[in-house]
Coordinates of C-alpha atoms and ligand atoms in Angstrom, one line a residue:
X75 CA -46.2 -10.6 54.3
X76 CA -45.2 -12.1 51.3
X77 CA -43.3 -9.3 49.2
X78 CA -42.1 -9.3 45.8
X79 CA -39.3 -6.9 44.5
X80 CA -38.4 -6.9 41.1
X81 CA -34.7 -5.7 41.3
X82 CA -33.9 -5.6 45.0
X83 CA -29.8 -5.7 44.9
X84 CA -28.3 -2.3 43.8
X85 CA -29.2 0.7 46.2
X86 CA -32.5 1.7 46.6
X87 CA -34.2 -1.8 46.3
X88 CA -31.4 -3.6 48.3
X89 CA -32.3 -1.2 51.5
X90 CA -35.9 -2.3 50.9
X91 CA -35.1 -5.5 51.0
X92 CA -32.7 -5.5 54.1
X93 CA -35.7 -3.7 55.8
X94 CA -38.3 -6.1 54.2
X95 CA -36.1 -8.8 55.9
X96 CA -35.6 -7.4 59.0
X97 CA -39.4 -6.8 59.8
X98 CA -39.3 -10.3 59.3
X99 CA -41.4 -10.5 55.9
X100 CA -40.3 -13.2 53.4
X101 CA -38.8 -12.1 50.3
X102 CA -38.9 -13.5 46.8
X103 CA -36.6 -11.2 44.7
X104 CA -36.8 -11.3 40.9
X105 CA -34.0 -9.6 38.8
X106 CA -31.0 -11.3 36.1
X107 CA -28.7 -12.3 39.0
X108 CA -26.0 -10.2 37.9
X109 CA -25.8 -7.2 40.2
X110 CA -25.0 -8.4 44.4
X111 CA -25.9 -12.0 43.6
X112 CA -24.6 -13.1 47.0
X113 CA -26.2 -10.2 49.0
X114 CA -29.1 -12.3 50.3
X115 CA -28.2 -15.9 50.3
X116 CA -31.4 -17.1 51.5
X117 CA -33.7 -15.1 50.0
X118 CA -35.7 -17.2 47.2
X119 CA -34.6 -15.4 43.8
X120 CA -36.1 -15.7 40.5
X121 CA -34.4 -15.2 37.3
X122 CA -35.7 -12.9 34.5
X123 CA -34.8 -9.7 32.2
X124 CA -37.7 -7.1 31.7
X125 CA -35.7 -5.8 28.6
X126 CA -36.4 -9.3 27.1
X127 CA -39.8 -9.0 28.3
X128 CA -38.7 -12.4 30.1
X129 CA -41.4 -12.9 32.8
X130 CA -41.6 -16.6 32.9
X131 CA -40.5 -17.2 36.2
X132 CA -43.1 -15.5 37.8
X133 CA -45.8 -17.4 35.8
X134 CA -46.2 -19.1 39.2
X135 CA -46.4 -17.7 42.7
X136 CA -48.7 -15.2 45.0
X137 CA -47.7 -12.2 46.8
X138 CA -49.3 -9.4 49.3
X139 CA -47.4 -6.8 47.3
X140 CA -44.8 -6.6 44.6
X141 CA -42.3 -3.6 44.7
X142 CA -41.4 -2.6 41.7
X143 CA -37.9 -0.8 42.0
X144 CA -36.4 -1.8 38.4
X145 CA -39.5 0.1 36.1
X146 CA -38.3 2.8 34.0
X147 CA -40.6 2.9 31.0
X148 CA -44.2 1.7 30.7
X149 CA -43.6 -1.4 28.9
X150 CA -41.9 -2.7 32.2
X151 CA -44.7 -2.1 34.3
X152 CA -47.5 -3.6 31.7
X153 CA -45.4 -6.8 30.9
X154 CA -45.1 -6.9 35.0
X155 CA -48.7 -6.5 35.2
X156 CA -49.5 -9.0 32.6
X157 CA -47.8 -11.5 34.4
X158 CA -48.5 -10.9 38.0
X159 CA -52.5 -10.0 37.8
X160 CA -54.3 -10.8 40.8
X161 CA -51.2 -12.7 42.0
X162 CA -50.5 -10.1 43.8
X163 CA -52.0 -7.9 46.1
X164 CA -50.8 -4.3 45.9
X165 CA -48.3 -2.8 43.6
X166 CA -45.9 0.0 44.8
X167 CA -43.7 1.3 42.1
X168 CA -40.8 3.7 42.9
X169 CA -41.2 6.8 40.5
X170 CA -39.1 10.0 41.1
X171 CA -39.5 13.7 41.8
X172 CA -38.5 13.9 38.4
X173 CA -42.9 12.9 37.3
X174 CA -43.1 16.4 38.3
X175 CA -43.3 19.5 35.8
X176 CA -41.5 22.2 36.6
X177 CA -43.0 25.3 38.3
X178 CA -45.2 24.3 41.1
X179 CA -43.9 26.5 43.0
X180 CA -42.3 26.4 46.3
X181 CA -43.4 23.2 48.9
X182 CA -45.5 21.6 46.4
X183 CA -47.3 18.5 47.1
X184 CA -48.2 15.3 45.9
X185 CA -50.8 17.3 43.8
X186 CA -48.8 19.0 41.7
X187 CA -48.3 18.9 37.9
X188 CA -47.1 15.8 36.1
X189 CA -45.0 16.2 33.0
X190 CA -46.6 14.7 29.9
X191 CA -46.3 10.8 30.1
X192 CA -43.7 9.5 26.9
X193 CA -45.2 6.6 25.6
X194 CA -43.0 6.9 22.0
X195 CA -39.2 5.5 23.2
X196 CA -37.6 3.8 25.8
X197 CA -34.2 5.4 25.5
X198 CA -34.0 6.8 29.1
X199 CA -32.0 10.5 29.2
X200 CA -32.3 14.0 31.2
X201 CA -35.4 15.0 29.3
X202 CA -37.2 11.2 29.1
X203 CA -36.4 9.6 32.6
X204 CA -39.0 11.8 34.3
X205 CA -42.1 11.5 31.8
X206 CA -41.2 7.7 31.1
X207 CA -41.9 7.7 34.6
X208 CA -45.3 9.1 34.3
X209 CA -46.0 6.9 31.7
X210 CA -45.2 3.5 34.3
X211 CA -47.4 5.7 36.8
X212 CA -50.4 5.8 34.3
X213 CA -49.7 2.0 33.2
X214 CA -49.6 0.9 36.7
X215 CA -52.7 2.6 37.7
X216 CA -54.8 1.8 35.1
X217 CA -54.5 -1.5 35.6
X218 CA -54.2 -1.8 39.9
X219 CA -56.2 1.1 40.5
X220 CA -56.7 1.3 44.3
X221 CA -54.1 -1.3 45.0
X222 CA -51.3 0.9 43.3
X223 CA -49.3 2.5 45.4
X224 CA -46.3 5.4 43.8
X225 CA -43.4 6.9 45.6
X226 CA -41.8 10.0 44.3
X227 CA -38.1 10.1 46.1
X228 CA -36.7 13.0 45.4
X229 CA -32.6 12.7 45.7
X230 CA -31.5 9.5 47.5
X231 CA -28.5 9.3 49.8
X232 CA -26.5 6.2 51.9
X233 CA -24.2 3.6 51.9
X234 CA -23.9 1.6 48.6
X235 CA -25.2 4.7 46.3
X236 CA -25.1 4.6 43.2
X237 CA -25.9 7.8 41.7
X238 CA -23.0 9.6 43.8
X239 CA -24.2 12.9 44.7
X240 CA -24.0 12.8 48.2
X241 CA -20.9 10.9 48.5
X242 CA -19.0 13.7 46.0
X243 CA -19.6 16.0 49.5
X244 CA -18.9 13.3 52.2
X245 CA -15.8 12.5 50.5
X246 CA -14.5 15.7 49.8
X247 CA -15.5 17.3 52.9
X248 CA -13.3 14.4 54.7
X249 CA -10.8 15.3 53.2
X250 CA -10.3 19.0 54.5
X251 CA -9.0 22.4 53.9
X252 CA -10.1 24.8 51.1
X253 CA -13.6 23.1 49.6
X254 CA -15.1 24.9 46.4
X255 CA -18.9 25.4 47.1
X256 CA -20.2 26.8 44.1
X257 CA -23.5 29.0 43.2
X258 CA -25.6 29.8 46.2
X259 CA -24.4 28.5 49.8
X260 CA -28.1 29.1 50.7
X261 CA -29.5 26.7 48.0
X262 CA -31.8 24.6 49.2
X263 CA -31.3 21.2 49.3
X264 CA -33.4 17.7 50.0
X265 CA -31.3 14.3 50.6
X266 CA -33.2 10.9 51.9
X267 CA -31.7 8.0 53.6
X268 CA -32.9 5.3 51.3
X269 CA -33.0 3.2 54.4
X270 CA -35.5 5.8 55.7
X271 CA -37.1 4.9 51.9
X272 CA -36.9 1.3 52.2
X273 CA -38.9 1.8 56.1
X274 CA -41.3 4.2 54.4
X275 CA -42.4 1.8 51.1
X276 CA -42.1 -1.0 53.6
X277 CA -44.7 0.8 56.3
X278 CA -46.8 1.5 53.0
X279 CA -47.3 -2.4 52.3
X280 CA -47.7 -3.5 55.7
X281 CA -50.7 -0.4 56.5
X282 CA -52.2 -1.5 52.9
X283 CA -51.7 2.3 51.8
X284 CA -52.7 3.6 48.2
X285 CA -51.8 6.6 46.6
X286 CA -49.4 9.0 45.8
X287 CA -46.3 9.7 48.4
X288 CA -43.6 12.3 47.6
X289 CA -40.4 10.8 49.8
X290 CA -37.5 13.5 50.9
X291 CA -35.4 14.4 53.8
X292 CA -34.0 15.3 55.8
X293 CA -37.0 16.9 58.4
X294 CA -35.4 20.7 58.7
X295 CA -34.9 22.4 55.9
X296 CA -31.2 22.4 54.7
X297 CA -28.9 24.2 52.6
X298 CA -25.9 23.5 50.7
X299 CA -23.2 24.9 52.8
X300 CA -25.0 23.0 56.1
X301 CA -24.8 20.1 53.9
X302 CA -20.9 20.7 53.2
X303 CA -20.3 21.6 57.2
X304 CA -22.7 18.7 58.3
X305 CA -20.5 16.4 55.9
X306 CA -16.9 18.0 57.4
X307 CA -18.2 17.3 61.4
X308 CA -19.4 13.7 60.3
X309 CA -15.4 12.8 59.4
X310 CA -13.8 15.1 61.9
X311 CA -12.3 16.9 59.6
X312 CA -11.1 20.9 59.4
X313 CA -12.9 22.9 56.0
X314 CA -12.4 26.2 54.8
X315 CA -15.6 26.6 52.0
X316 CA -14.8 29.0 49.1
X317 CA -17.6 30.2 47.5
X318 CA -17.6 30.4 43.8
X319 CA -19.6 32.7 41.4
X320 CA -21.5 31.2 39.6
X321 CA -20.2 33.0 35.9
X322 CA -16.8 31.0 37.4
X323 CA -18.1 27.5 37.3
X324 CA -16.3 25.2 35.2
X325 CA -17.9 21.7 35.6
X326 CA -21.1 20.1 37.0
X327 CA -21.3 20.2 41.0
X328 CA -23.3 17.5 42.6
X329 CA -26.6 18.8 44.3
X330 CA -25.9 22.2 43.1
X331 CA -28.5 23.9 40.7
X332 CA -28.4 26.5 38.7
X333 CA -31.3 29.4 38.5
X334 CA -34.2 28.9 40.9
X335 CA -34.4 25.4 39.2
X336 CA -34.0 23.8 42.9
X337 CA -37.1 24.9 43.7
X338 CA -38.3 21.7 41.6
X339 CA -35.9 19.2 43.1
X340 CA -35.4 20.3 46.3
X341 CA -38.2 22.3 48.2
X342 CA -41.1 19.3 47.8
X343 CA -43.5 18.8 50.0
X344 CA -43.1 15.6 51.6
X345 CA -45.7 15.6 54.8
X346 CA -48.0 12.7 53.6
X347 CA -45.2 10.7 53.9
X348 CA -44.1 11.3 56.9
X349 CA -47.7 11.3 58.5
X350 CA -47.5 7.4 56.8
X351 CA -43.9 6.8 58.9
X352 CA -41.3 8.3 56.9
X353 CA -38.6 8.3 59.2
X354 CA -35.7 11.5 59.1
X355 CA -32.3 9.8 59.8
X356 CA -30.2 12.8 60.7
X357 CA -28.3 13.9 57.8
X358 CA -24.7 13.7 59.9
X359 CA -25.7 10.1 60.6
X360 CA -26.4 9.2 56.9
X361 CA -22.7 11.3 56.2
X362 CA -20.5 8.9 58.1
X363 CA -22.2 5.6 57.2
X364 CA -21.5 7.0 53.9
X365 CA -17.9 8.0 54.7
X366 CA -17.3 4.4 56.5
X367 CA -18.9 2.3 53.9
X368 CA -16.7 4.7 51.1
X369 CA -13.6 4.0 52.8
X370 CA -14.3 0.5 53.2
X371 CA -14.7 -0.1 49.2
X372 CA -11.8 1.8 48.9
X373 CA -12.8 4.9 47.8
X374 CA -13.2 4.1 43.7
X375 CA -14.1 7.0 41.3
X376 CA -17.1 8.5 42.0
X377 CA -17.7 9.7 38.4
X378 CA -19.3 12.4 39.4
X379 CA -18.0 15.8 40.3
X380 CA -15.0 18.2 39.2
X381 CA -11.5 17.0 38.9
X382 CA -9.0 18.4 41.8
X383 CA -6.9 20.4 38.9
X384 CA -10.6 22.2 38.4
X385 CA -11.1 22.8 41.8
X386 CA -7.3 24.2 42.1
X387 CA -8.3 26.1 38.9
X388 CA -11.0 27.6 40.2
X389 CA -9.9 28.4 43.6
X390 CA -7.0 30.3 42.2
X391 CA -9.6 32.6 40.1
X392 CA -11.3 33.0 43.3
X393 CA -8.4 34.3 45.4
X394 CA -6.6 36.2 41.8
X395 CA -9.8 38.4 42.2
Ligands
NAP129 N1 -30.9 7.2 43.5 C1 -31.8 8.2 43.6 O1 -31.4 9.3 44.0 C2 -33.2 8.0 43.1 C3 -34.1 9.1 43.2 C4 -35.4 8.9 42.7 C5 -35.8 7.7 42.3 N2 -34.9 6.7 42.2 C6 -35.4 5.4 41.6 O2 -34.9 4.3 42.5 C7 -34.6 3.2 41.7 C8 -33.1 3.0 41.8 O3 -32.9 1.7 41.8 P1 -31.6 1.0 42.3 O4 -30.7 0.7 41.1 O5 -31.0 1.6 43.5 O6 -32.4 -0.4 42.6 P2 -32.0 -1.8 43.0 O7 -33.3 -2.6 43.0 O8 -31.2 -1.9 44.3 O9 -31.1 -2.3 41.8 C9 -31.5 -2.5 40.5 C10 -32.0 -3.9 40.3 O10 -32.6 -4.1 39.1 C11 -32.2 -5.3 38.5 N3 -32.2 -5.2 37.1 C12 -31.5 -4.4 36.3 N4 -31.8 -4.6 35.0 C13 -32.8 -5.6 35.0 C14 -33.4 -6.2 33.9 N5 -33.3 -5.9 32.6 N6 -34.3 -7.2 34.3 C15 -34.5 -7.6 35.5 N7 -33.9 -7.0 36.6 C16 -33.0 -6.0 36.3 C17 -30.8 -5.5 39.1 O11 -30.3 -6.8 39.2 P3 -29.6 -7.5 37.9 O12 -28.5 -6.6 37.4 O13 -29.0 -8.8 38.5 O14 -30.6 -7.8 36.9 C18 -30.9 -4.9 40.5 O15 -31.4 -5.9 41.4 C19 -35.0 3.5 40.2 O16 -36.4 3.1 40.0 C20 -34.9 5.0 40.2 O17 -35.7 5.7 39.3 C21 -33.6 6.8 42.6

């Protein structure tokens, strides 16, 4: 197939691409050139900026299907739109979990509530990234109808993350002894390979599937403090987790939630995808490619997480009660 992916060298869109290129489709990525310019050397690349609304260099072209991984508000998607047409054959465009309004319940599908689509700014924040994405949803289907195709990922793991959360826990539980776990060790939590992302949307082109598609992992339920010990067995390493109240919490833990409130991010129901060939890497397997590729890059700041002196701090309060 021919496939288009607008973005296609970050995270996310660079495993769809790797996996694009593997099945042996060809590739035409459009994005500024700024961000892994040299990742795919022979993949044909066209430059453009969808904040300038700078589309000309897909005035020419035809594609099976365009992935659009770079959309955040609507005017991305109908600018795309406007320029692609009938150029191309399907349109898959990543949303998130976070279309979804909160209090679904538990194991909610792909037919669940949508927040209210934001159609009056772009500026992208905690309470605008997930109705912005309903917005692109609408925009996108409206115009493709039954050749649009949405995926929800729900939180995204592997090597060359950029978001962090998963790689907080890899790299601390490599490094050993006491670990603050905060809040509820039984929380539940959802983490997907974005390679077993990239196979999923790439399945979804070559089967010609519309439709809605929430995408999460891993295949058995999880919770945090499996996470943590699945994290500690992928490095070898020895861990002694401290659990923390949660009145004691001093800073933001990655993947932990507070209230019931992970029964929105991480107890979807993600069963039509994996009846369309979501694939379930096993979580300890996704934890050392993560470890590997983290120690490889030299382990920079994450920019996420608490700071060891909070950690100390709060294991001190822990073991002073
Ligand atoms: N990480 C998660 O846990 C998670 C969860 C749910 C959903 N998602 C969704 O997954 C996607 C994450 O994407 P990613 O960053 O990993 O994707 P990516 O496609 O690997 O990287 C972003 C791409 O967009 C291009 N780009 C950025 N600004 C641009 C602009 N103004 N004009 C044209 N191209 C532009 C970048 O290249 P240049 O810089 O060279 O332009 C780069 O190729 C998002 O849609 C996000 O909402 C992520």
């Amino acid at each position: 197939m021919r496939i288009l992916v607008l973005g296609g060298t970050s995270f996310v869109g660079r495993a769809i691409v790797d996996d694009a290129l593997r099945e042996g489709h060809e590739v035409t990525l459009f994005n500024r050139g700024r961000t892994g310019r040299d990742l795919f050397p022979r993949t044909k690349l066209l430059l453009g900026d969808r904040e300038e609304g700078d589309y000309s260099a897909l005035d020419e072209g035809a594609w099976d299907a365009v992935v659009d991984v770079s959309g955040f508000v609507p005017r991305h998607v109908r600018q795309a739109s406007d320029t692609l047409g009938d150029r191309v054959g399907r349109y898959l465009f990543i949303s998130s979990n976070a279309a979804y309004a909160p209090g679904a319940g538990l194991w909610a599908d792909e037919s669940a509530p949508l927040r209210a689509p934001e159609w009056t700014t772009e500026a992208i924040g905690r309470d605008t990234y997930g109705p912005l994405k309903v917005a692109c949803e609408q925009e996108l289907t409206s115009r493709y109808g039954r050749r649009a195709t949405i995926v929800r990922p729900g939180m995204l793991a592997g090597p060359h993350d950029n978001v962090n959360q998963f790689t907080y826990w890899v790299r601390r539980a490599a490094q050993g002894g006491k670990v603050v776990l905060p809040g509820d060790p039984g929380q539940p939590v959802q983490l997907l390979d974005a390679r077993d992302l990239a196979r999923l949307v790439v399945r979804l082109l070559e089967d010609d599937r519309e439709g809605e598609f929430n995408a999460m992992g891993p295949a058995e339920p999880l919770t945090l403090l499996e996470m943590l010990r699945t994290c500690a067995r992928a490095a070898g390493s020895e861990i002694e987790p401290v659990l923390v109240p949660p009145e004691a919490i001093m800073a933001a833990f990655p993947l932990v939630r507070p209230d019931r409130v992970w029964e929105q991010s991480f107890q979807r129901d993600f069963g039509r995808a994996r009846a369309a060939g979501l694939p379930s890497t096993p979580l300890i397997t996704t934890a050392a490619d993560v470890l590997a590729w983290d120690r490889e890059r030299g382990e920079p700041p994450l920019g996420v997480g608490p700071s060891a002196e909070i950690e100390r701090t709060l294991l001190s309060y822990v073991q002073g009660r």
